[in-house]
Amino acid sequence: LNDPRVQGVALTGSEYAGSIVAAEAGKALKKSTMELGGADAFVVLKDADLDKTAKWAVFGRHWNAGQVCVSSKRMIIEEPAYDGFMERYVKGVSELRAGDPMDPNTTLAPLSSQKAVDDLKDKIR
């Protein structure tokens, strides 16, 4: 950050890491942008186009196996839309296919590491 060619810094990470990077950016008088430890909710209102919304909800939650900071982690569904949304969402998720990431028929990305696989298996158990 102290290099004169650097004009700013962007960080996606934990609040702890963000506090360190932001402090250093401040000392160097550099612009900083932080995306720290949270995610916006995926909100479905009662007048939503449920076919379109469920399609994007499946993509938003499962793109890259949900391992990116912008994956929808929480979904808030207004009660009048809930049953119709869930029917479509469950159908969309059931159509995802795990497999070789180089195979065009694979629609669900692999997990990032063996530890991620083991942690997921523990949660399921």
PDB file of C-alpha atoms in Angstrom:
ATOM      1  CA  LEU A   1       0.000   0.000   0.000  1.00  0.00           C
ATOM      2  CA  ASN A   2       2.911   2.354   0.466  1.00  0.00           C
ATOM      3  CA  ASP A   3       4.007   1.953  -3.161  1.00  0.00           C
ATOM      4  CA  PRO A   4       3.101   5.173  -5.020  1.00  0.00           C
ATOM      5  CA  ARG A   5       1.714   3.143  -7.951  1.00  0.00           C
ATOM      6  CA  VAL A   6      -0.997   1.659  -5.719  1.00  0.00           C
ATOM      7  CA  GLN A   7      -4.104   3.837  -5.715  1.00  0.00           C
ATOM      8  CA  GLY A   8      -6.360   1.741  -3.512  1.00  0.00           C
ATOM      9  CA  VAL A   9      -7.189  -1.659  -2.098  1.00  0.00           C
ATOM     10  CA  ALA A  10     -10.244  -3.917  -2.194  1.00  0.00           C
ATOM     11  CA  LEU A  11     -10.721  -6.828   0.183  1.00  0.00           C
ATOM     12  CA  THR A  12     -13.274  -9.581   0.480  1.00  0.00           C
ATOM     13  CA  GLY A  13     -12.699 -11.348   3.765  1.00  0.00           C
ATOM     14  CA  SER A  14     -13.251 -11.397   7.478  1.00  0.00           C
ATOM     15  CA  GLU A  15     -13.903  -8.372   9.649  1.00  0.00           C
ATOM     16  CA  TYR A  16     -10.565  -8.997  11.359  1.00  0.00           C
ATOM     17  CA  ALA A  17      -8.665  -8.929   8.075  1.00  0.00           C
ATOM     18  CA  GLY A  18     -10.664  -5.878   7.007  1.00  0.00           C
ATOM     19  CA  SER A  19      -9.723  -3.943  10.124  1.00  0.00           C
ATOM     20  CA  ILE A  20      -6.028  -4.576   9.477  1.00  0.00           C
ATOM     21  CA  VAL A  21      -6.173  -3.705   5.774  1.00  0.00           C
ATOM     22  CA  ALA A  22      -8.334  -0.613   6.374  1.00  0.00           C
ATOM     23  CA  ALA A  23      -5.916   0.644   9.056  1.00  0.00           C
ATOM     24  CA  GLU A  24      -2.961   0.238   6.704  1.00  0.00           C
ATOM     25  CA  ALA A  25      -4.878   1.909   3.861  1.00  0.00           C
ATOM     26  CA  GLY A  26      -5.702   4.809   6.151  1.00  0.00           C
ATOM     27  CA  LYS A  27      -2.072   5.241   7.176  1.00  0.00           C
ATOM     28  CA  ALA A  28      -1.078   5.307   3.513  1.00  0.00           C
ATOM     29  CA  LEU A  29      -3.998   7.615   2.589  1.00  0.00           C
ATOM     30  CA  LYS A  30      -5.307   5.087   0.058  1.00  0.00           C
ATOM     31  CA  LYS A  31      -8.906   4.375  -0.858  1.00  0.00           C
ATOM     32  CA  SER A  32     -10.299   1.085   0.392  1.00  0.00           C
ATOM     33  CA  THR A  33     -13.356  -1.007  -0.332  1.00  0.00           C
ATOM     34  CA  MET A  34     -14.314  -3.818   2.046  1.00  0.00           C
ATOM     35  CA  GLU A  35     -16.744  -6.726   1.702  1.00  0.00           C
ATOM     36  CA  LEU A  36     -16.632  -8.204   5.171  1.00  0.00           C
ATOM     37  CA  GLY A  37     -18.170 -11.340   6.554  1.00  0.00           C
ATOM     38  CA  GLY A  38     -21.803 -10.857   5.653  1.00  0.00           C
ATOM     39  CA  ALA A  39     -24.260 -11.327   2.859  1.00  0.00           C
ATOM     40  CA  ASP A  40     -27.512  -9.707   1.903  1.00  0.00           C
ATOM     41  CA  ALA A  41     -30.676 -11.747   2.058  1.00  0.00           C
ATOM     42  CA  PHE A  42     -32.430 -13.068  -1.052  1.00  0.00           C
ATOM     43  CA  VAL A  43     -35.904 -11.600  -0.561  1.00  0.00           C
ATOM     44  CA  VAL A  44     -38.968 -12.924  -2.383  1.00  0.00           C
ATOM     45  CA  LEU A  45     -42.035 -10.704  -2.257  1.00  0.00           C
ATOM     46  CA  LYS A  46     -45.574 -11.957  -2.716  1.00  0.00           C
ATOM     47  CA  ASP A  47     -45.902 -10.469  -6.215  1.00  0.00           C
ATOM     48  CA  ALA A  48     -42.660 -11.981  -7.569  1.00  0.00           C
ATOM     49  CA  ASP A  49     -42.534 -13.906 -10.840  1.00  0.00           C
ATOM     50  CA  LEU A  50     -41.902 -17.221  -9.074  1.00  0.00           C
ATOM     51  CA  ASP A  51     -40.552 -19.117 -12.089  1.00  0.00           C
ATOM     52  CA  LYS A  52     -37.913 -16.465 -12.703  1.00  0.00           C
ATOM     53  CA  THR A  53     -37.221 -15.887  -8.995  1.00  0.00           C
ATOM     54  CA  ALA A  54     -36.737 -19.562  -8.140  1.00  0.00           C
ATOM     55  CA  LYS A  55     -34.428 -20.032 -11.128  1.00  0.00           C
ATOM     56  CA  TRP A  56     -32.213 -17.164  -9.928  1.00  0.00           C
ATOM     57  CA  ALA A  57     -32.422 -18.328  -6.313  1.00  0.00           C
ATOM     58  CA  VAL A  58     -31.059 -21.746  -7.295  1.00  0.00           C
ATOM     59  CA  PHE A  59     -28.264 -20.064  -9.256  1.00  0.00           C
ATOM     60  CA  GLY A  60     -27.575 -17.514  -6.514  1.00  0.00           C
ATOM     61  CA  ARG A  61     -27.298 -20.113  -3.775  1.00  0.00           C
ATOM     62  CA  HIS A  62     -25.531 -22.895  -5.643  1.00  0.00           C
ATOM     63  CA  TRP A  63     -23.266 -21.078  -8.104  1.00  0.00           C
ATOM     64  CA  ASN A  64     -19.748 -22.329  -7.427  1.00  0.00           C
ATOM     65  CA  ALA A  65     -21.292 -24.659  -4.825  1.00  0.00           C
ATOM     66  CA  GLY A  66     -22.216 -21.622  -2.734  1.00  0.00           C
ATOM     67  CA  GLN A  67     -18.549 -20.969  -1.966  1.00  0.00           C
ATOM     68  CA  VAL A  68     -18.414 -17.328  -3.046  1.00  0.00           C
ATOM     69  CA  CYS A  69     -19.142 -14.292  -0.929  1.00  0.00           C
ATOM     70  CA  VAL A  70     -22.103 -13.277  -3.075  1.00  0.00           C
ATOM     71  CA  SER A  71     -23.935 -16.600  -2.742  1.00  0.00           C
ATOM     72  CA  SER A  72     -27.395 -16.201  -1.230  1.00  0.00           C
ATOM     73  CA  LYS A  73     -26.970 -17.438   2.326  1.00  0.00           C
ATOM     74  CA  ARG A  74     -30.363 -16.375   3.701  1.00  0.00           C
ATOM     75  CA  MET A  75     -33.694 -16.406   1.917  1.00  0.00           C
ATOM     76  CA  ILE A  76     -36.652 -14.454   3.184  1.00  0.00           C
ATOM     77  CA  ILE A  77     -39.890 -15.426   1.471  1.00  0.00           C
ATOM     78  CA  GLU A  78     -43.184 -13.604   2.045  1.00  0.00           C
ATOM     79  CA  GLU A  79     -45.763 -16.127   3.212  1.00  0.00           C
ATOM     80  CA  PRO A  80     -48.147 -15.800   0.204  1.00  0.00           C
ATOM     81  CA  ALA A  81     -45.254 -16.740  -2.134  1.00  0.00           C
ATOM     82  CA  TYR A  82     -43.662 -19.396   0.072  1.00  0.00           C
ATOM     83  CA  ASP A  83     -45.278 -22.633  -1.152  1.00  0.00           C
ATOM     84  CA  GLY A  84     -45.015 -21.763  -4.845  1.00  0.00           C
ATOM     85  CA  PHE A  85     -41.436 -20.577  -4.454  1.00  0.00           C
ATOM     86  CA  MET A  86     -40.340 -23.629  -2.473  1.00  0.00           C
ATOM     87  CA  GLU A  87     -41.895 -26.042  -4.968  1.00  0.00           C
ATOM     88  CA  ARG A  88     -39.934 -24.411  -7.789  1.00  0.00           C
ATOM     89  CA  TYR A  89     -36.738 -23.993  -5.754  1.00  0.00           C
ATOM     90  CA  VAL A  90     -36.651 -27.647  -4.612  1.00  0.00           C
ATOM     91  CA  LYS A  91     -37.274 -28.774  -8.204  1.00  0.00           C
ATOM     92  CA  GLY A  92     -34.411 -26.564  -9.425  1.00  0.00           C
ATOM     93  CA  VAL A  93     -32.002 -27.860  -6.789  1.00  0.00           C
ATOM     94  CA  SER A  94     -32.975 -31.462  -7.526  1.00  0.00           C
ATOM     95  CA  GLU A  95     -31.951 -30.912 -11.148  1.00  0.00           C
ATOM     96  CA  LEU A  96     -28.392 -29.862 -10.229  1.00  0.00           C
ATOM     97  CA  ARG A  97     -25.819 -32.491 -11.143  1.00  0.00           C
ATOM     98  CA  ALA A  98     -22.532 -33.074  -9.328  1.00  0.00           C
ATOM     99  CA  GLY A  99     -19.660 -34.563 -11.244  1.00  0.00           C
ATOM    100  CA  ASP A 100     -16.535 -33.852 -13.234  1.00  0.00           C
ATOM    101  CA  PRO A 101     -16.278 -30.054 -13.479  1.00  0.00           C
ATOM    102  CA  MET A 102     -15.005 -30.405 -17.059  1.00  0.00           C
ATOM    103  CA  ASP A 103     -18.157 -32.298 -18.103  1.00  0.00           C
ATOM    104  CA  PRO A 104     -20.764 -29.901 -19.562  1.00  0.00           C
ATOM    105  CA  ASN A 105     -23.529 -31.976 -17.927  1.00  0.00           C
ATOM    106  CA  THR A 106     -22.160 -31.095 -14.477  1.00  0.00           C
ATOM    107  CA  THR A 107     -24.119 -28.162 -13.055  1.00  0.00           C
ATOM    108  CA  LEU A 108     -22.876 -28.162  -9.460  1.00  0.00           C
ATOM    109  CA  ALA A 109     -19.313 -27.095  -8.791  1.00  0.00           C
ATOM    110  CA  PRO A 110     -16.999 -29.234  -6.625  1.00  0.00           C
ATOM    111  CA  LEU A 111     -16.192 -28.164  -3.097  1.00  0.00           C
ATOM    112  CA  SER A 112     -12.974 -26.230  -2.649  1.00  0.00           C
ATOM    113  CA  SER A 113     -11.062 -28.786  -0.571  1.00  0.00           C
ATOM    114  CA  GLN A 114     -11.242 -32.134   1.165  1.00  0.00           C
ATOM    115  CA  LYS A 115     -11.776 -30.261   4.443  1.00  0.00           C
ATOM    116  CA  ALA A 116     -14.839 -28.563   2.926  1.00  0.00           C
ATOM    117  CA  VAL A 117     -16.174 -32.012   1.928  1.00  0.00           C
ATOM    118  CA  ASP A 118     -15.517 -33.430   5.395  1.00  0.00           C
ATOM    119  CA  ASP A 119     -17.107 -30.408   7.120  1.00  0.00           C
ATOM    120  CA  LEU A 120     -20.220 -30.730   4.944  1.00  0.00           C
ATOM    121  CA  LYS A 121     -20.497 -34.450   5.675  1.00  0.00           C
ATOM    122  CA  ASP A 122     -20.254 -33.678   9.418  1.00  0.00           C
ATOM    123  CA  LYS A 123     -23.065 -31.122   9.128  1.00  0.00           C
ATOM    124  CA  ILE A 124     -25.266 -33.596   7.299  1.00  0.00           C
ATOM    125  CA  ARG A 125     -24.598 -36.260   9.942  1.00  0.00           C
TER     126      ARG A 125
END
